[in-house]
GROMACS .gro file of C-alpha atoms in nm:
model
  439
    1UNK     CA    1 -10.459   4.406   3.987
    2UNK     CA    2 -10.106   4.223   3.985
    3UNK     CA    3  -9.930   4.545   4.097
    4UNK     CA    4 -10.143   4.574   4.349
    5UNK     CA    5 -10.120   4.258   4.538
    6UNK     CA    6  -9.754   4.272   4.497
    7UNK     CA    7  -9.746   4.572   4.673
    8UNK     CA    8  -9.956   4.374   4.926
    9UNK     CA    9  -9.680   4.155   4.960
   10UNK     CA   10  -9.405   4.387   4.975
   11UNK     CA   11  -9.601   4.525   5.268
   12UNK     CA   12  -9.628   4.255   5.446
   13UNK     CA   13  -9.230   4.132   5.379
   14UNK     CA   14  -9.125   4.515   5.530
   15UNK     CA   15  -9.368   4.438   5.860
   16UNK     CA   16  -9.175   4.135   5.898
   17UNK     CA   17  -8.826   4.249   5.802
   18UNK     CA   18  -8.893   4.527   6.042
   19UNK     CA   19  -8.976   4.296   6.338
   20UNK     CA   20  -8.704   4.069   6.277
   21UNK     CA   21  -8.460   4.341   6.335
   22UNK     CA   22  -8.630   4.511   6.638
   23UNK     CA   23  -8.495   4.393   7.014
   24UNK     CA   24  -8.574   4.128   7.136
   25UNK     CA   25  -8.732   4.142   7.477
   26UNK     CA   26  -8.803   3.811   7.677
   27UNK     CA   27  -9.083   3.765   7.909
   28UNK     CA   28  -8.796   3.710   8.207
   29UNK     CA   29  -8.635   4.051   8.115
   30UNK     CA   30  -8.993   4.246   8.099
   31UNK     CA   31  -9.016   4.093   8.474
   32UNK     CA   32  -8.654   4.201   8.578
   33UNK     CA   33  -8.743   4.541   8.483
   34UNK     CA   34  -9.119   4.543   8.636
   35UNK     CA   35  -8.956   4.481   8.935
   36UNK     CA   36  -8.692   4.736   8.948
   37UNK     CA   37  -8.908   5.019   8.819
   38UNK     CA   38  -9.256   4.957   8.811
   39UNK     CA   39  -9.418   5.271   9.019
   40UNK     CA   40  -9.682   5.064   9.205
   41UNK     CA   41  -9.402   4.852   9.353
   42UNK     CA   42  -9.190   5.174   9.447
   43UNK     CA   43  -9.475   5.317   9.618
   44UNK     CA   44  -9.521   5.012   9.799
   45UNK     CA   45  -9.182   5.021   9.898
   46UNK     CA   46  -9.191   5.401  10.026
   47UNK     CA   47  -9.473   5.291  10.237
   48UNK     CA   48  -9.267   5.038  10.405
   49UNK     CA   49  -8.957   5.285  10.446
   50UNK     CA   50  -9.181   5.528  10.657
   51UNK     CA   51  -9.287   5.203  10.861
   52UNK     CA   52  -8.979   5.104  10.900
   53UNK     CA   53  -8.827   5.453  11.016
   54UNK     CA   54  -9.141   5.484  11.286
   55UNK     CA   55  -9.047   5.107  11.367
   56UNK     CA   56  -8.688   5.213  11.393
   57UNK     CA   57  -8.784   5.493  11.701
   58UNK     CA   58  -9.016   5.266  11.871
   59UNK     CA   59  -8.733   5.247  12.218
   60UNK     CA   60  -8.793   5.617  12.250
   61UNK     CA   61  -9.096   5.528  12.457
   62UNK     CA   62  -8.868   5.331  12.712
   63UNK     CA   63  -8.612   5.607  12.741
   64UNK     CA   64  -8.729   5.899  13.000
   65UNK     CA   65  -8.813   6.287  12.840
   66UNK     CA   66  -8.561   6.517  12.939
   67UNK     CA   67  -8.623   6.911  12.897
   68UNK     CA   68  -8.482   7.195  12.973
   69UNK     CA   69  -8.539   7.553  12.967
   70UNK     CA   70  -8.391   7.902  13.029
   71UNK     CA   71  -8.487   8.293  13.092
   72UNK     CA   72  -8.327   8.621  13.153
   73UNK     CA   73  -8.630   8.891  13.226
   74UNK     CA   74  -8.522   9.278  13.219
   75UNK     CA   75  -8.770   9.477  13.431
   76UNK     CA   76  -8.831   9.888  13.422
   77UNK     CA   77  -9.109   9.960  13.662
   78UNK     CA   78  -9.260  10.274  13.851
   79UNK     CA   79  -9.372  10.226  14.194
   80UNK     CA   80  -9.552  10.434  14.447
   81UNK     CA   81  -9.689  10.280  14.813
   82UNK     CA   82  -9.930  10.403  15.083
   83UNK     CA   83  -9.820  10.263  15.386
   84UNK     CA   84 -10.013  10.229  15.699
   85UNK     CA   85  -9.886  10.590  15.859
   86UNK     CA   86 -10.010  10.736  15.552
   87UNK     CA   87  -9.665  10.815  15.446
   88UNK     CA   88  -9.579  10.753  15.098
   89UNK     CA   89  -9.309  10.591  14.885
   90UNK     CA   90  -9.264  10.660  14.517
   91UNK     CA   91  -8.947  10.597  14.294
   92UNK     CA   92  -8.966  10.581  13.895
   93UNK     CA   93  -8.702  10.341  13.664
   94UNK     CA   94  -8.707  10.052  13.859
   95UNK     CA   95  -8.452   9.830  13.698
   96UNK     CA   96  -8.427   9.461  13.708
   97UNK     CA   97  -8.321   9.186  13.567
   98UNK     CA   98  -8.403   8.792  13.612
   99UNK     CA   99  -8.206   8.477  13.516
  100UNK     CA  100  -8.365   8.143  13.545
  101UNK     CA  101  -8.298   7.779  13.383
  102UNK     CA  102  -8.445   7.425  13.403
  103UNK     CA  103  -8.377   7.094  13.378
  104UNK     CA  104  -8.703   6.863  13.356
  105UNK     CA  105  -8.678   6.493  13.362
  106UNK     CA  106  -9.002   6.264  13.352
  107UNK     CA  107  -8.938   5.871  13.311
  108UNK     CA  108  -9.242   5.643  13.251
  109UNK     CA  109  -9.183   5.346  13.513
  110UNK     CA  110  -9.547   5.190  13.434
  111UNK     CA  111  -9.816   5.282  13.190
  112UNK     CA  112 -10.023   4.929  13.210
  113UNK     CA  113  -9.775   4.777  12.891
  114UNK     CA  114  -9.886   5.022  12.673
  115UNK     CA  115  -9.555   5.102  12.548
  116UNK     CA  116  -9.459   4.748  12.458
  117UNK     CA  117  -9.785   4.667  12.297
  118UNK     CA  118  -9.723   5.015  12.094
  119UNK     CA  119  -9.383   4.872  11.971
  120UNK     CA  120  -9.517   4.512  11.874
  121UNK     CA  121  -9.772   4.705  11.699
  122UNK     CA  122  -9.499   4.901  11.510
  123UNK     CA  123  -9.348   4.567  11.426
  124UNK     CA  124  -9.641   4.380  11.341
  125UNK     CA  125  -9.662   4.691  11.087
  126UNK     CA  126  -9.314   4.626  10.919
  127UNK     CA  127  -9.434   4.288  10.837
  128UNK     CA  128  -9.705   4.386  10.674
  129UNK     CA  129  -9.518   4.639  10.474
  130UNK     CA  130  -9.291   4.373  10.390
  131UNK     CA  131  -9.570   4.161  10.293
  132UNK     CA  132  -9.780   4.412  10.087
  133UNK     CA  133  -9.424   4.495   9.889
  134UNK     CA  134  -9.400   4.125   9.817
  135UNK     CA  135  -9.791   4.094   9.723
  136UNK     CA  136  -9.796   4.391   9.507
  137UNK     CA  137  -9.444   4.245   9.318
  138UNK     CA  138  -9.650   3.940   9.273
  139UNK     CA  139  -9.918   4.156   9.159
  140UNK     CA  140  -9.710   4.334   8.889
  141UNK     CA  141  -9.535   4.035   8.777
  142UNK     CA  142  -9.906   3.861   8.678
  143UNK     CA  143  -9.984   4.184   8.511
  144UNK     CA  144  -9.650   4.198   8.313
  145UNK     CA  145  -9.681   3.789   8.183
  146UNK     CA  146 -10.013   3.824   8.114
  147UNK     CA  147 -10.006   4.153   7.887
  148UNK     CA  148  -9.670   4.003   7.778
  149UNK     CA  149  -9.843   3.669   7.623
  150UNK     CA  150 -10.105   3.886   7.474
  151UNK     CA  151  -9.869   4.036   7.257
  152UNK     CA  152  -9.769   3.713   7.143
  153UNK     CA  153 -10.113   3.572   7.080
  154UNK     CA  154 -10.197   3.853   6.917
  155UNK     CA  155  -9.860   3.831   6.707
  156UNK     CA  156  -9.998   3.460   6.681
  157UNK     CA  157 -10.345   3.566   6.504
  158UNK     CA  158 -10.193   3.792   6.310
  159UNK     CA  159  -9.974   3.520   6.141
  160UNK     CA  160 -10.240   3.300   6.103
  161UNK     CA  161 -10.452   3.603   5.938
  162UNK     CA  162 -10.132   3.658   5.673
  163UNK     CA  163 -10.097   3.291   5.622
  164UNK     CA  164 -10.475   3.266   5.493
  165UNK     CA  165 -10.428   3.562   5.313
  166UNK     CA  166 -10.181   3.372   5.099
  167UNK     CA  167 -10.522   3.140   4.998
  168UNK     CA  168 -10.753   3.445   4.963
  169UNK     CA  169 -10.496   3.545   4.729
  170UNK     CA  170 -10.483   3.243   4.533
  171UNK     CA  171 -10.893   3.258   4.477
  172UNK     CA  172 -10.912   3.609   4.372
  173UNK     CA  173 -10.669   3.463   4.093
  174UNK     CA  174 -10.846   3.180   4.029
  175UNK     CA  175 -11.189   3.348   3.982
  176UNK     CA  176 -11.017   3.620   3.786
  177UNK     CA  177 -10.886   3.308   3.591
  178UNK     CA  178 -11.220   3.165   3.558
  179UNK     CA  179 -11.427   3.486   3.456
  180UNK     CA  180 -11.147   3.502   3.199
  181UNK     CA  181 -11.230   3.171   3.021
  182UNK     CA  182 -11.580   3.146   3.092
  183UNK     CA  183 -11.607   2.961   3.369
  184UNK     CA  184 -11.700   3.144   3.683
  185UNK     CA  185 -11.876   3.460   3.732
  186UNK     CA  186 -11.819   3.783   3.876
  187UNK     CA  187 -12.027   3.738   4.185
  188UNK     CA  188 -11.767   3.437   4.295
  189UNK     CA  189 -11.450   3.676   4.226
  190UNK     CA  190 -11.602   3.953   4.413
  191UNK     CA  191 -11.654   3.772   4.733
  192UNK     CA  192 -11.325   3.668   4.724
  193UNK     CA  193 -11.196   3.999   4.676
  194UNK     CA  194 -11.449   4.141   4.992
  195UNK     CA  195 -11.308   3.837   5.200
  196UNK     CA  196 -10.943   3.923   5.122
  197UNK     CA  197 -11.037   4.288   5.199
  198UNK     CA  198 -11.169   4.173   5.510
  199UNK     CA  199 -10.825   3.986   5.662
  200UNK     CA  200 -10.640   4.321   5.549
  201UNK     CA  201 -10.825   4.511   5.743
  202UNK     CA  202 -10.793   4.216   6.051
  203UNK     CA  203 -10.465   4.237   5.991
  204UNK     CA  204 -10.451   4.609   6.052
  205UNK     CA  205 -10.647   4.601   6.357
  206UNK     CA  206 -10.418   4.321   6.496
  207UNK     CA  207 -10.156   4.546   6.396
  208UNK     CA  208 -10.289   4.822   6.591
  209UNK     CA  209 -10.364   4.603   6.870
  210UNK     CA  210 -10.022   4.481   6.882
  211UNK     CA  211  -9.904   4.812   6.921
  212UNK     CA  212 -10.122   4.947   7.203
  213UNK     CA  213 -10.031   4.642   7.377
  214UNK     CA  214  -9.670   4.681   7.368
  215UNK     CA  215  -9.741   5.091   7.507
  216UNK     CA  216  -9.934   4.878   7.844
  217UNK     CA  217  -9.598   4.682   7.858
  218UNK     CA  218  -9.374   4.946   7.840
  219UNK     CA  219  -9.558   5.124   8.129
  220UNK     CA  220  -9.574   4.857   8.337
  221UNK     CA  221  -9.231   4.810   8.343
  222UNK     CA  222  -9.127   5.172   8.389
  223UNK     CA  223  -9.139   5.268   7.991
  224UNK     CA  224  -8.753   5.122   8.014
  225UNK     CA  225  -8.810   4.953   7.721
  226UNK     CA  226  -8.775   5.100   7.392
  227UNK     CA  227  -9.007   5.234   7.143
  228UNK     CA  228  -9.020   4.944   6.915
  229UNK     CA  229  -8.918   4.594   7.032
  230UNK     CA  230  -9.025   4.259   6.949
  231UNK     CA  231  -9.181   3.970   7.212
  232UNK     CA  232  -9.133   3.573   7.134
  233UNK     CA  233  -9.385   3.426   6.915
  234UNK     CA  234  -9.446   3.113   7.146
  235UNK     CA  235  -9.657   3.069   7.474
  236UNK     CA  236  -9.506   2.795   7.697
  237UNK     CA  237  -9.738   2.631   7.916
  238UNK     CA  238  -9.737   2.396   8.208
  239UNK     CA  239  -9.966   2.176   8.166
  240UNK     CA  240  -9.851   1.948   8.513
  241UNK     CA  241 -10.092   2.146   8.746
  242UNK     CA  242 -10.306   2.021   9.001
  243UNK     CA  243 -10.540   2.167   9.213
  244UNK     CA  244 -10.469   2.048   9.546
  245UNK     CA  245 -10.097   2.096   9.488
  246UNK     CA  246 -10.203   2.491   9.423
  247UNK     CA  247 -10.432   2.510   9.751
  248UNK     CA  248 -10.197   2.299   9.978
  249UNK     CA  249 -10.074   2.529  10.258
  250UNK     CA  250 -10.244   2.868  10.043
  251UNK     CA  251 -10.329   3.037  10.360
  252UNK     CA  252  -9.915   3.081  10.476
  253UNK     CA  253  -9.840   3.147  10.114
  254UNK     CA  254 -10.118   3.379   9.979
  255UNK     CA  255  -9.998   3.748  10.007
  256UNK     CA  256 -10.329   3.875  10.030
  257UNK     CA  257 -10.406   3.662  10.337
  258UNK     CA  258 -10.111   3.692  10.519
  259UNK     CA  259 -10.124   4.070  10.473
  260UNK     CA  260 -10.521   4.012  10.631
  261UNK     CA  261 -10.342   3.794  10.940
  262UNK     CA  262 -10.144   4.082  11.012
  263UNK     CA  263 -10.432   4.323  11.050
  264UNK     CA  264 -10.556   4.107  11.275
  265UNK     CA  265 -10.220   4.078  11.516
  266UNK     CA  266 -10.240   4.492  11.458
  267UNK     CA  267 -10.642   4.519  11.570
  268UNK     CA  268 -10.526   4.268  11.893
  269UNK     CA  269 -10.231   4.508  11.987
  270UNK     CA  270 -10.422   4.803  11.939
  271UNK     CA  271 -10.674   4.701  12.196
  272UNK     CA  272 -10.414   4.607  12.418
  273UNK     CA  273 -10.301   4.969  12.362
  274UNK     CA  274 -10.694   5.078  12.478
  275UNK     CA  275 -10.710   4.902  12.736
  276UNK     CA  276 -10.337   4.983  12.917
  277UNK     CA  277 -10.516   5.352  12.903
  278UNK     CA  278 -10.759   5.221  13.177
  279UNK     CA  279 -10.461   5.192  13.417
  280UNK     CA  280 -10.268   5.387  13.629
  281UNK     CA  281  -9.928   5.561  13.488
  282UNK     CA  282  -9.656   5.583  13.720
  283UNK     CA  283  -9.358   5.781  13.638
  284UNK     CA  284  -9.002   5.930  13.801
  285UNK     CA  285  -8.957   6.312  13.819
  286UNK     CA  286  -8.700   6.466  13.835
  287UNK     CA  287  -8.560   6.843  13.812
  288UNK     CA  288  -8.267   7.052  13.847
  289UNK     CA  289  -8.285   7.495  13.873
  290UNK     CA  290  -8.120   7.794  13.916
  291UNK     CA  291  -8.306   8.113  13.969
  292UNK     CA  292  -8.110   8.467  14.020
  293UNK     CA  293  -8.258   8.811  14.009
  294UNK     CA  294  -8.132   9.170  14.081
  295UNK     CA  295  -8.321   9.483  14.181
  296UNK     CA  296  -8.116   9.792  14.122
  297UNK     CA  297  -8.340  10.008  14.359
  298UNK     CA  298  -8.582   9.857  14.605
  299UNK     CA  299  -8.843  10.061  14.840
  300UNK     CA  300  -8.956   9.734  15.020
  301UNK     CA  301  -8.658   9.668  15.307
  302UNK     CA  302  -8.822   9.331  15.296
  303UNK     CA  303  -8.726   9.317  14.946
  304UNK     CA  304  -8.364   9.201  14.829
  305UNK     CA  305  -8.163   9.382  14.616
  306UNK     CA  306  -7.969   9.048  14.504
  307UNK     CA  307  -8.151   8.685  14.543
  308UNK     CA  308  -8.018   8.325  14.421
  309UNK     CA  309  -8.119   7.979  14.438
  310UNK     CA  310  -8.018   7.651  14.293
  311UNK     CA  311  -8.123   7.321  14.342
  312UNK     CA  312  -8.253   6.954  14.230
  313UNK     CA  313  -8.611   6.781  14.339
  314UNK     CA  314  -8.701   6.348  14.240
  315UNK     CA  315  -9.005   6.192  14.377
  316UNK     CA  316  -9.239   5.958  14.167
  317UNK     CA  317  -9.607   6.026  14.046
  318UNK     CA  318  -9.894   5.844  14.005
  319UNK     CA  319 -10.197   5.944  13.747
  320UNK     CA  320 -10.503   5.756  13.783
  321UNK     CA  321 -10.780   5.730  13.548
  322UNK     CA  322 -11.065   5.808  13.753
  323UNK     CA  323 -11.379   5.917  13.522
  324UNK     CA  324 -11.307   6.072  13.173
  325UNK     CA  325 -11.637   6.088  13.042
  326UNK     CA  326 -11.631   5.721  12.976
  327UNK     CA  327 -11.403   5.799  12.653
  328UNK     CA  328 -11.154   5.542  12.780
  329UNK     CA  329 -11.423   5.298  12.786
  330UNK     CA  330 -11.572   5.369  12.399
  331UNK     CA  331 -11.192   5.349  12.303
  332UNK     CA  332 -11.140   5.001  12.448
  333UNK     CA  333 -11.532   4.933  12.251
  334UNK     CA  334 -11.430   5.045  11.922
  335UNK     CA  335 -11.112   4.850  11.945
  336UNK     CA  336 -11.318   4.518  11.984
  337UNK     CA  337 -11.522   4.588  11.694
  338UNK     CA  338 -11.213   4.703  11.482
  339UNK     CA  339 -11.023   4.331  11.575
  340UNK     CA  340 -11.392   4.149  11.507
  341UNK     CA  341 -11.424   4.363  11.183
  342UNK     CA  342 -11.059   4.211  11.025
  343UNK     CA  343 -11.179   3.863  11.153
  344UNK     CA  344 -11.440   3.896  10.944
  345UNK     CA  345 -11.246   4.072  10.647
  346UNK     CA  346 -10.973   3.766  10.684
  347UNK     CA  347 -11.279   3.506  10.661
  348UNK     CA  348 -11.408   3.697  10.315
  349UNK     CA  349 -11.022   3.684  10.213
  350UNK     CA  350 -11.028   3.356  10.259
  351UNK     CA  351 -11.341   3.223  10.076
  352UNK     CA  352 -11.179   3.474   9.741
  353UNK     CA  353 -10.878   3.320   9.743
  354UNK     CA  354 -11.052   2.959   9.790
  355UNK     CA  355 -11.298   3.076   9.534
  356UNK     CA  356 -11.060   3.208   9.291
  357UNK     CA  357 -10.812   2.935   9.300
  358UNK     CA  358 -11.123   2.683   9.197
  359UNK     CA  359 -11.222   2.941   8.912
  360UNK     CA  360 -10.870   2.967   8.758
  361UNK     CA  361 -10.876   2.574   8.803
  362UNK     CA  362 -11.147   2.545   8.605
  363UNK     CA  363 -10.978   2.797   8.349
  364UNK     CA  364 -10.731   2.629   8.322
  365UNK     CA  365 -10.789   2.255   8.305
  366UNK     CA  366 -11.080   2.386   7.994
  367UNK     CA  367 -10.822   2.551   7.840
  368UNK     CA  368 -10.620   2.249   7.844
  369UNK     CA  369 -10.823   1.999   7.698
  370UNK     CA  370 -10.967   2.257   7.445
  371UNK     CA  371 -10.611   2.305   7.373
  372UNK     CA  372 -10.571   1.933   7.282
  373UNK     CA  373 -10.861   1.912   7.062
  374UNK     CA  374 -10.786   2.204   6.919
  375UNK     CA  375 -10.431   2.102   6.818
  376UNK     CA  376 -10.570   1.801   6.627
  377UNK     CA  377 -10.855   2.054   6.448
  378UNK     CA  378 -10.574   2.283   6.327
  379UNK     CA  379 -10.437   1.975   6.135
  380UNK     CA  380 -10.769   1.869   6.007
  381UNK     CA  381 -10.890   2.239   5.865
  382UNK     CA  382 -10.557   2.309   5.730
  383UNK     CA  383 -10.561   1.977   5.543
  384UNK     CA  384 -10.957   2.027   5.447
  385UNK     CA  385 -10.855   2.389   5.319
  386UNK     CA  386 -10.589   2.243   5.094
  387UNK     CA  387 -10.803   2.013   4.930
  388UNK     CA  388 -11.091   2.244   4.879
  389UNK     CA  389 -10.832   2.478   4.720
  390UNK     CA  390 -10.702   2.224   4.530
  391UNK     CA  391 -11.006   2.075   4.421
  392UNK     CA  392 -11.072   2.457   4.348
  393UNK     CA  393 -10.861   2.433   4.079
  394UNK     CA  394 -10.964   2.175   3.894
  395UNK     CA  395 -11.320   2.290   3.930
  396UNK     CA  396 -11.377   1.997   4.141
  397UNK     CA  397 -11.501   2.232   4.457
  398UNK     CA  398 -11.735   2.544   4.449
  399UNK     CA  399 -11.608   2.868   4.564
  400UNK     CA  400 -11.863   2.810   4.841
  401UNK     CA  401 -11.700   2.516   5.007
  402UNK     CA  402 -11.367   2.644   4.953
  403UNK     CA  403 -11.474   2.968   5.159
  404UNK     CA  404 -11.627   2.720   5.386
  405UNK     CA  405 -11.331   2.535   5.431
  406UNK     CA  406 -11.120   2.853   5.478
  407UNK     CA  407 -11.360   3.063   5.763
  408UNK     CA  408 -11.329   2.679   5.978
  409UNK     CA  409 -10.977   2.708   5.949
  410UNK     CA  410 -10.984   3.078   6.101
  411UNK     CA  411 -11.212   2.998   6.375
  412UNK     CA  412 -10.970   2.679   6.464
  413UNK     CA  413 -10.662   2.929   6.474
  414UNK     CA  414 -10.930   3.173   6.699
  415UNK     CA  415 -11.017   2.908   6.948
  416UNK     CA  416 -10.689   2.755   6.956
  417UNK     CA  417 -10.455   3.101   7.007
  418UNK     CA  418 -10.748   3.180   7.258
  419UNK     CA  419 -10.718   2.825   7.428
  420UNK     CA  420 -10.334   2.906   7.478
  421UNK     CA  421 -10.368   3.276   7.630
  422UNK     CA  422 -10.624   3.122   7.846
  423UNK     CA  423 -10.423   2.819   7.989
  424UNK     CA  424 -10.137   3.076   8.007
  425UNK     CA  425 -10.361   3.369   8.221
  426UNK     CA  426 -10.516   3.077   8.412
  427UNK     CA  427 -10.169   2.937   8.489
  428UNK     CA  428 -10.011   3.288   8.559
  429UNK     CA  429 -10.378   3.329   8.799
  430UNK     CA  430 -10.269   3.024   9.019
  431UNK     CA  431  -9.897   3.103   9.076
  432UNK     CA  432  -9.983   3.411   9.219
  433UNK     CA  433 -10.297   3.310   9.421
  434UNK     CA  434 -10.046   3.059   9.613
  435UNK     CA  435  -9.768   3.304   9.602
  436UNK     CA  436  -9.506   3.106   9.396
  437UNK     CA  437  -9.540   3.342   9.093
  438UNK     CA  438  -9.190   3.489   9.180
  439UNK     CA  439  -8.985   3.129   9.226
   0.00000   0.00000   0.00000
């Protein structure tokens, strides 16, 4: 039995040894990298690229549309004509040939401001992109702290699983000791055996856990870091919070809700758009051609063998919308209930984020004061676990209370690791809420 809890031991010293000498990898460097090559955020920021490119185009609906265009037409034709004295004309291989070219200008003098609310639109759009890039960062960044601190509270329980190991170890001695001499009996060394068995195989699955966390990390951040790394084994926590600090001003500094604004200023400029299609468009025209064509044989006197013409035309044109099967109208209709529709969306935005910024309040000012209880309990069940072993050995204390004293000191590690993850998801949970998570 010695051999084998040495081994135990030796385990348990490798684990260590081997985490000691992975990297290193902070919670500020896991962020860095999140940043650079997290795939949500570079999808977020393609999206704002192809805004931006439209946005960058947007004067091409002041400029005028200039086209041109060019022919050259080779003609073989058979003719025959009846004329009027019954006499008759008839030649075969008519040959041809016709050149033509264009120039088309059409400028767009007035189309009811439908141009300039198209390029506010187009604006309003790049803001949003902006926005969204900034909200989904913040996003990412939450994600990446809070799987980050998991790690460590899991790293957390599992040194508080190894450290009572170290006491289940001591009673399976101790019994073994006392069935030796007569004075304990089996079932007593047993359980302690079957609860040592049990925190091996906690410390397995924390193990495990551990691992499968660090694989989320690693793909939230781009899987730039490498294979097997190490996290700190602390959680810092600000405990100087206050509610109306958080929701002062959370309207202009909520990503969510400033993206929502922005839909609304896009809605407003595309009914704008709508209704500029109710007026009339007045634009300059303009042309330049050329026309030549060349009739090798002709049996029409009336009929030139050689013709040419150039020339240029301008004038100005009016279209006006006069009855379109009242699509114009349902246009201008749908594009009120689109802008009332993200009204409505930015009120539900609203009441979330008011809602959630209470809830991770609440979260977090629990997890606080559990956290301060807690730290006092941790002192009191370690101390009460080593007088029940203690008293253990002297015979003083039943294996009972000694187990007793042991499964309160693991559930005042549980609730106290928990209390700390909790404070630190509730703090992360605020930060980004009022959009300060990346200051």
């Amino acid at each position: 039995m010695n051999i084998r809890y040495t081994l135990t031991i030796f385990v348990v010293f490798i684990f260590l040894s081997a985490s000691q000498a992975q990297e290193m990898v902070t919670v500020e460097q896991a962020v860095a990298l999140a940043i650079e090559k997290n795939y949500d955020i570079k999808l977020s920021e393609n999206t704002l690229n192809s805004v931006e490119l439209d946005n960058s185009y947007a004067f091409g609906a002041f400029l005028p549309q200039l086209n041109g265009s060019a022919s050259r037409v080779w003609n073989t034709s058979n003719q025959k004509q009846l004329l009027a004295d019954n006499s008759t004309r008839e030649q075969n291989g008519l040959k041809s040939n016709t050149q033509a070219a264009a120039v088309q200008l059409t400028w767009t003098l007035f189309d009811g401001t439908k141009m300039f609310a198209t390029r506010e639109r187009l604006e309003e759009l790049v803001r949003q992109g902006e926005i969204n890039v900034r909200g989904q960062i913040t996003n990412t960044v939450a994600q990446v702290i809070t799987n980050y601190f998991n790690i460590v509270q899991q790293k957390q329980q599992l040194k508080a699983t190894q450290e009572q190991m170290s006491v289940s170890e001591e009673r399976v001695k101790l019994a073994e000791k006392k069935l030796q001499v007569g004075t304990g009996g089996k079932p007593e060394l047993l359980q302690a055996k079957v609860d040592l068995n049990t925190q091996r195989t906690q410390v397995l699955q924390q193990e495990a856990a551990i691992v499968q966390l660090k694989e989320q990390l690693r793909g939230l951040v781009g899987m730039q870091l490498p294979e097997r790394y190490d996290v700190s084994d602390t959680i810092i926590i600000d405990l100087g919070l206050k509610r109306e600090d958080v929701e002062l001003n959370i309207a202009n500094k909520n990503f969510a809700l400033l993206s929502a604004k922005r839909d609304i200023e896009i809605a407003r400029l595309a009914l704008h758009e709508r209704k500029a299609e109710q007026f009339p468009t007045i634009s300059f025209n303009s042309a330049y051609s050329y026309n030549k064509s060349t009739n090798a044989v002709s049996l029409n006197p009336g009929i030139p063998l050689y013709s040419q013409s150039n020339g240029y035309n301008y004038g100005f044109s009016a279209a006006i919308p006069i009855l379109g099967g009242f699509n114009r109208r349902r246009l201008v209709q749908q594009a009120k209930i689109t802008l009332s529709r993200q009204q409505t969306v930015y009120d539900q935005q609203k009441y979330m984020v008011d809602i959630g910024v209470r809830n991770a309040y609440v979260n977090y000012d629990n997890a606080k004061q559990v956290l301060q209880v807690e730290e006092e309990t941790i002192l009191l069940a370690k101390e009460n676990v080593y007088i029940a072993l203690e008293g253990f050995k002297r015979g003083i204390t039943t294996f009972i209370e000694l187990r007793t004293a042991q499964q309160s000191l693991a559930d005042a590690y549980n609730r106290l690791i928990n209390a700390r993850y909790l404070a630190k998801v509730a703090e992360t949970e605020l930060f980004r809420l009022n959009g300060t998570l990346l200051k």
